[in-house]
CSV table of C-alpha atoms and ligand atoms in Angstrom, one decimal:
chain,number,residue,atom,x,y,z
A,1,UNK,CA,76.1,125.8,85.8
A,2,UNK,CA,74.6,125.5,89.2
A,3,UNK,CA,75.9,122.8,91.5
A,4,UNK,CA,73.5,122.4,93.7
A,5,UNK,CA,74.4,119.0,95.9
A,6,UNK,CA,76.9,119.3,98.7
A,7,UNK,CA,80.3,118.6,97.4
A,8,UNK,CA,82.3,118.2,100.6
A,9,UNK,CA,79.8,116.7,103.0
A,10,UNK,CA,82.2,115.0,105.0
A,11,UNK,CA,84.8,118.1,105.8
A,12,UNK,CA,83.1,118.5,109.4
A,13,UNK,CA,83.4,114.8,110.4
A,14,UNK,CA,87.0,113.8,112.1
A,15,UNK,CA,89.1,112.3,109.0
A,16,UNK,CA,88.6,108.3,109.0
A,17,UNK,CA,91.4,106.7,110.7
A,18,UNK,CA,92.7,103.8,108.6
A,19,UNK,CA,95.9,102.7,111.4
A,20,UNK,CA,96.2,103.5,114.8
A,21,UNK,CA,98.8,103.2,117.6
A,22,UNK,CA,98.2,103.9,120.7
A,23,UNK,CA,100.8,103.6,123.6
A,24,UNK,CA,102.7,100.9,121.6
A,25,UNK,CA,105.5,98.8,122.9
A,26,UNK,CA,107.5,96.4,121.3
A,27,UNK,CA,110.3,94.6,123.2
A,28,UNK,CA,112.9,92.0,121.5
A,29,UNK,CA,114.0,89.7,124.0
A,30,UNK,CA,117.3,87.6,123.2
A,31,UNK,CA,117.7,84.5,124.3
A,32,UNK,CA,120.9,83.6,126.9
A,33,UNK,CA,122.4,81.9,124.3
A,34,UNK,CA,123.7,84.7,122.7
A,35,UNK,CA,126.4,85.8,124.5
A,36,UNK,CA,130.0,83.9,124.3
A,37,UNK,CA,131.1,85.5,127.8
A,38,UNK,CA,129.9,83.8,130.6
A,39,UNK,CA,128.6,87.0,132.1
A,40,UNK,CA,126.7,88.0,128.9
A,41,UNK,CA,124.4,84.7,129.3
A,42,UNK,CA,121.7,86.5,130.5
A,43,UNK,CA,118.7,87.1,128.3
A,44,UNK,CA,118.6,90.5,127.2
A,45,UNK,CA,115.9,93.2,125.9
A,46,UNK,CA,115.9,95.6,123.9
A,47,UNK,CA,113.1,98.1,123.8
A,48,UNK,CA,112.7,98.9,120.0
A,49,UNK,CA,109.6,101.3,120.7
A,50,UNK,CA,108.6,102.4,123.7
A,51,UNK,CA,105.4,104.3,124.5
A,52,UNK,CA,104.7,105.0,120.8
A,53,UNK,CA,101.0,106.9,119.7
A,54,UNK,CA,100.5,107.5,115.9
A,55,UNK,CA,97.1,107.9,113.5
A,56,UNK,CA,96.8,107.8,109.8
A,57,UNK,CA,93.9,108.8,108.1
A,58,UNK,CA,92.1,108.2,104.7
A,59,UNK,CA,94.1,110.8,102.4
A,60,UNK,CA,97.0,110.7,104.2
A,61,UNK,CA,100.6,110.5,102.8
A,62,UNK,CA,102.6,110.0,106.4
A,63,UNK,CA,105.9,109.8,106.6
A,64,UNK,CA,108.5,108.1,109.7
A,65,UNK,CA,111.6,109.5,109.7
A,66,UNK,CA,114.3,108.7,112.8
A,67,UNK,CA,118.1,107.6,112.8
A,68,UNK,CA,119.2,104.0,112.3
A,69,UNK,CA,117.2,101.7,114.9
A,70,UNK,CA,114.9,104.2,116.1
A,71,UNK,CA,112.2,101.6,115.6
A,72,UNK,CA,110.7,102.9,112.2
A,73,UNK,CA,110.8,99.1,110.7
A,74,UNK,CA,109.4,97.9,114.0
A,75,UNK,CA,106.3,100.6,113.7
A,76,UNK,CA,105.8,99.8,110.3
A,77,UNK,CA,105.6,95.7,111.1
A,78,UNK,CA,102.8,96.2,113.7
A,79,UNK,CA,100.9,99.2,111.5
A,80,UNK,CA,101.2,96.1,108.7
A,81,UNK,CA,99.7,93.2,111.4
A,82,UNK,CA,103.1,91.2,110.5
A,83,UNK,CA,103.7,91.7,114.1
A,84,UNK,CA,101.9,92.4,117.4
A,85,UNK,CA,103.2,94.9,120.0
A,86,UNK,CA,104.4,94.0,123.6
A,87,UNK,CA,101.8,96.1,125.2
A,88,UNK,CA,99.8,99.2,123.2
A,89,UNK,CA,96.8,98.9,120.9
A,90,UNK,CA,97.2,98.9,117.1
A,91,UNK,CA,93.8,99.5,115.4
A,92,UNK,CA,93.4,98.8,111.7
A,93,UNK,CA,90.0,99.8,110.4
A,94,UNK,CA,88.9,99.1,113.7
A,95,UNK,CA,90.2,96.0,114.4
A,96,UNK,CA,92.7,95.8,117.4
A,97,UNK,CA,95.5,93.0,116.1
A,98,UNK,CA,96.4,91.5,118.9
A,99,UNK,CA,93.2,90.1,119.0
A,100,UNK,CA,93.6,88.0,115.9
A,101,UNK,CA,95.5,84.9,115.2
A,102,UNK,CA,98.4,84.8,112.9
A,103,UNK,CA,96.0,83.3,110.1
A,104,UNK,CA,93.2,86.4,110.4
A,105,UNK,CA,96.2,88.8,110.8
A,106,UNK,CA,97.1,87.3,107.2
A,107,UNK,CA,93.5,87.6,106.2
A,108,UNK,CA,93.4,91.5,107.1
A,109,UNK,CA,97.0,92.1,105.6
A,110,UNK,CA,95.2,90.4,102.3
A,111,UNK,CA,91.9,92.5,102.7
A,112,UNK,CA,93.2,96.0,103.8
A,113,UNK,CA,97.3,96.1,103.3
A,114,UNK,CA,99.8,96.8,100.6
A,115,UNK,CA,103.6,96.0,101.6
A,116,UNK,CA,106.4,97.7,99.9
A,117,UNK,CA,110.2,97.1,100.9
A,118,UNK,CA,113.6,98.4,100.4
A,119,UNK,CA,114.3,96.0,98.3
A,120,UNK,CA,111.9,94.7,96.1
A,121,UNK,CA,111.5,91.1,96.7
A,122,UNK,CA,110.2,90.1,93.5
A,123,UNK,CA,110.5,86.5,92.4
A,124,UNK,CA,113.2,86.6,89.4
A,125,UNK,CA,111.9,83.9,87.6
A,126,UNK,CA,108.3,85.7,86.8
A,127,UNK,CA,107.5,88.6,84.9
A,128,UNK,CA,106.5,91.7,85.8
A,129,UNK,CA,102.8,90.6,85.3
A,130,UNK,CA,103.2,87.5,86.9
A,131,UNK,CA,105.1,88.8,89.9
A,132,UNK,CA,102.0,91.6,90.2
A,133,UNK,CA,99.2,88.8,89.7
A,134,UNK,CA,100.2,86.5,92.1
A,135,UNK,CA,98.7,88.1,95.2
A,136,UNK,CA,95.8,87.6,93.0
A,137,UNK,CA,95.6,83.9,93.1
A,138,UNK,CA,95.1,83.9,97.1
A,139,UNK,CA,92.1,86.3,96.6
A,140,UNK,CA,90.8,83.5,94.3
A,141,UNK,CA,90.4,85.9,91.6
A,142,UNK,CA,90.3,83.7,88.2
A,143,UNK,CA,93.6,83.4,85.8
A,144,UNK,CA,92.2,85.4,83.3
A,145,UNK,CA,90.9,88.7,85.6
A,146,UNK,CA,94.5,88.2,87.2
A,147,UNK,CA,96.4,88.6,84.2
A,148,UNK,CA,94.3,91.8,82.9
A,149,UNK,CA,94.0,93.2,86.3
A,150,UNK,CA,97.9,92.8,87.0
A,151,UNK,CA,98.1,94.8,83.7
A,152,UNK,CA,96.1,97.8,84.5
A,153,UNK,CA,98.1,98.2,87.6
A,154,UNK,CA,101.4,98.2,85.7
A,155,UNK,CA,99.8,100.1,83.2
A,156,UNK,CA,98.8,102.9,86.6
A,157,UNK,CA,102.9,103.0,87.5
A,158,UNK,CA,104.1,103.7,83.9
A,159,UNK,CA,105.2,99.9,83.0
A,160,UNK,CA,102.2,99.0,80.7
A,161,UNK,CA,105.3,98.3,78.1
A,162,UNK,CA,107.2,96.4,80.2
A,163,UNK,CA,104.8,93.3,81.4
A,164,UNK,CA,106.8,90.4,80.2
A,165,UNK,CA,109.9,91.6,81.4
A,166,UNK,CA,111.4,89.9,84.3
A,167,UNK,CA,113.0,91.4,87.6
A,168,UNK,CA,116.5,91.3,86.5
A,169,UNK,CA,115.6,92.8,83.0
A,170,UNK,CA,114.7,95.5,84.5
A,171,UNK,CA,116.2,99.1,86.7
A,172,UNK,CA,115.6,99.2,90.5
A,173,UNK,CA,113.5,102.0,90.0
A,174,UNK,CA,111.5,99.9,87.5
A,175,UNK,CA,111.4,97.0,89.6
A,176,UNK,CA,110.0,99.0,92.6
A,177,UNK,CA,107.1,100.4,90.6
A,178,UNK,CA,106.3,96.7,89.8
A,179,UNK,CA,106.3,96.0,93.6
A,180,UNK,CA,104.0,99.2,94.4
A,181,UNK,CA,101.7,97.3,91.7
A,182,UNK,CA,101.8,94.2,93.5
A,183,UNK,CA,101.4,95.6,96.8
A,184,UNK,CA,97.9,97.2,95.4
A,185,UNK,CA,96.9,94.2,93.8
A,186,UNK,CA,93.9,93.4,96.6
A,187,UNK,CA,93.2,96.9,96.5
A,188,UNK,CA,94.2,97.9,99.9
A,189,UNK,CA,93.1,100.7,102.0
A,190,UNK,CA,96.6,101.0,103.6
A,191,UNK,CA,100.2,101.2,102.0
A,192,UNK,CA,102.7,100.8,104.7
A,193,UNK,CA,106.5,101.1,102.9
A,194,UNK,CA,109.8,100.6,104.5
A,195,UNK,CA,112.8,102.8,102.7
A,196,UNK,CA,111.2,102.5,99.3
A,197,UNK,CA,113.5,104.7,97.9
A,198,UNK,CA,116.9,103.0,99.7
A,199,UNK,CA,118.3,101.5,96.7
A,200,UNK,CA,117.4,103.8,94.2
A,201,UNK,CA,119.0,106.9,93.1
A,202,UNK,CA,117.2,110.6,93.3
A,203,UNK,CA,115.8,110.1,90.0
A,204,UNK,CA,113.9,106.8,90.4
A,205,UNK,CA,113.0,107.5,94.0
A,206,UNK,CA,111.2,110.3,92.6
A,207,UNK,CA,109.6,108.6,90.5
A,208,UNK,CA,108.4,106.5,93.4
A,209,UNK,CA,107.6,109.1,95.6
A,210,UNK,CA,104.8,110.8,93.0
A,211,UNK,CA,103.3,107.3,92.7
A,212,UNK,CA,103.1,107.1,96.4
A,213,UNK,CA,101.4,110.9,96.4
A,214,UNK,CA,98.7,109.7,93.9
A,215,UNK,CA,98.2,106.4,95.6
A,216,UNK,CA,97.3,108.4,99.1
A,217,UNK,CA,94.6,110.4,97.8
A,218,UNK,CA,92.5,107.0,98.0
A,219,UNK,CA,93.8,105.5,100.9
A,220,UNK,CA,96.7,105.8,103.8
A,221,UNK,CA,100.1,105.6,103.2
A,222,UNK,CA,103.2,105.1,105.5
A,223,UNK,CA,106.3,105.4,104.2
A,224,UNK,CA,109.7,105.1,106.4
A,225,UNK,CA,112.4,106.9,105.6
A,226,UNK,CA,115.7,108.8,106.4
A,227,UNK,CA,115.8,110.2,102.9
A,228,UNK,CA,115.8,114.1,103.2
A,229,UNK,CA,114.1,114.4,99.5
A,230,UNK,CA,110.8,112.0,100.5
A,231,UNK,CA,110.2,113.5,104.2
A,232,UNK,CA,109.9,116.8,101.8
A,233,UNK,CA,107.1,115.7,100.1
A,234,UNK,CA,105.2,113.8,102.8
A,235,UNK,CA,102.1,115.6,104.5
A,236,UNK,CA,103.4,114.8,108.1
A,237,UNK,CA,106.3,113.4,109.7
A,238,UNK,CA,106.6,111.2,112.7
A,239,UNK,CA,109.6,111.3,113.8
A,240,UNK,CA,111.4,108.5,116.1
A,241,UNK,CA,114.2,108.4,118.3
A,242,UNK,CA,114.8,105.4,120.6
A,243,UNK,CA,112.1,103.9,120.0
A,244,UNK,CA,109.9,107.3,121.1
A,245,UNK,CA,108.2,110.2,118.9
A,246,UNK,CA,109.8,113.1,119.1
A,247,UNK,CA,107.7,114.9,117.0
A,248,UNK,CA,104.6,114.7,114.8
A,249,UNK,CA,103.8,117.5,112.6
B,1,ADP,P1,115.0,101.2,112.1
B,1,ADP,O1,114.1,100.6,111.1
B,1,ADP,O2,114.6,102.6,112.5
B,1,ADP,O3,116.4,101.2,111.7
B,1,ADP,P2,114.3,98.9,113.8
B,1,ADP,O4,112.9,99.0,114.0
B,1,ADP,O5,114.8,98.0,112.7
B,1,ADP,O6,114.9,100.4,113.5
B,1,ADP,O7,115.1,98.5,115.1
B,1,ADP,C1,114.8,99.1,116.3
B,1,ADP,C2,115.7,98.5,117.4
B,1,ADP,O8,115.2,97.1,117.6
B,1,ADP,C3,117.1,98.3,117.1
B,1,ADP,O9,117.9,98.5,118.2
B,1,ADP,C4,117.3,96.9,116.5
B,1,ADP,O10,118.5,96.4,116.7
B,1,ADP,C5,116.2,96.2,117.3
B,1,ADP,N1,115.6,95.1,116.6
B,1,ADP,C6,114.9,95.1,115.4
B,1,ADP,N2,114.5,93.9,115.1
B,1,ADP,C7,114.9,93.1,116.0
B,1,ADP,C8,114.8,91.6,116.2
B,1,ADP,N3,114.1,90.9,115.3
B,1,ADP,N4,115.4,91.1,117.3
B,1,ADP,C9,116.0,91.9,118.2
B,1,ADP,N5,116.2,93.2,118.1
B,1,ADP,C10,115.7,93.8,117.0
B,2,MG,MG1,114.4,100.0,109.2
């Protein structure tokens, strides 16, 4: 059989950057109160990330590696828009967020970003279905089309058997495949996950991680992480220290 269309006819252009840093900052400032000692009463700052460039692409699986409160949560909150840095760009499909107000930062999370945390944050009183349709409703998607569409997407992370279980009747591991699901509910473009793999052990992380590979071939996905076994199977890690990279490769 002769193929005679061009099958890669994008491999010349630069890859499509989904998220983009660029000479981020992010200070936390406390407040005076916080000290008990009189000569503590002074507002201090701490610099979570300072000076911070990083780019994820279309395809991309990318992962953030970096000690305890190097600033990989902080990243991850402004590559989300569920925060806005001090100083620095962050791009997202274009869009620079600190441009936007809280509600259109909520409107491109929505459009363009899937959330996954260390732990789950599922409401226990829903089932699996229910937990994974709900971002569903705020897309005004009808009750019907949420209920089968929350099904295919348990169905794509190996719980099609398990819709009408709830959270607590089911493993961590289990429970975290149902939040990948919900996170790609509105079919985003970008999956930005912090320790996904924190509470669970090798076997269920794994399980986790090879969902996250296959999810990246569509789309960009970030995952944080200071677990040895996912920076492995990553395609590039950025890693953090004090709030700088220290390396990107
Ligand atoms: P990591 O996720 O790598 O552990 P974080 O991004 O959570 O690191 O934290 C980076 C630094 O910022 C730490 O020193 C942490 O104490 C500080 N920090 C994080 N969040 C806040 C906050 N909301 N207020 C003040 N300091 C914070
Ligand atoms: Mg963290």
């Amino acid at each position: 059989m002769t193929r005679t269309y061009v099958e890669h006819e994008s491999t010349d252009a630069e890859p499509q950057s989904v998220v983009s840093a660029t000479n981020v900052h992010r200070t936390y400032t406390r407040g005076p109160q916080g000290g008990l000692l009189r000569r503590n009463r002074t507002a201090t700052e701490v610099r979570a990330l300072d000076g911070v460039s990083v780019s994820v692409a279309q395809g991309e699986l990318v992962g953030i590696a970096g000690p305890s409160g190097s600033g990989k949560s902080t990243l991850l909150h402004l590559l989300a828009a569920l925060d806005t840095p001090t100083s620095g760009r962050v791009e997202i499909r274009g869009t620079d967020t600190a441009g936007l107000s809280a509600r259109e930062r909520s409107t491109l999370r929505r459009d363009h970003i899937g959330i996954v945390f260390q732990r789950f944050h599922l409401l226990s009183s829903l089932t699996a279905q229910q937990n994974v349709a709900l971002p569903l409703i705020e897309l005004g998607v009808g009750t019907g089309e949420r209920r089968d569409r929350a099904e295919l997407l348990l169905q794509q992370v190996g719980l099609g058997d398990r819709l009408d279980h709830r959270p607590g009747e089911l493993s961590g591991g289990e429970q975290q495949r149902v939040a990948v699901a919900r996170a790609l509910a509105g079919k985003p473009d970008l999956l930005i996950a912090d320790e996904p793999t924190g509470e669970l052990d090798s076997k269920a992380g794994a399980r986790v991680l090879d969902l996250l590979e296959e999810l990246s071939e569509k789309r960009a996905v970030v995952v944080a992480s200071h677990d040895q076994a996912a920076l492995e199977r990553v395609d590039r890690v950025i890693r953090l220290r004090d709030g700088t990279v220290v390396s990107d490769a």
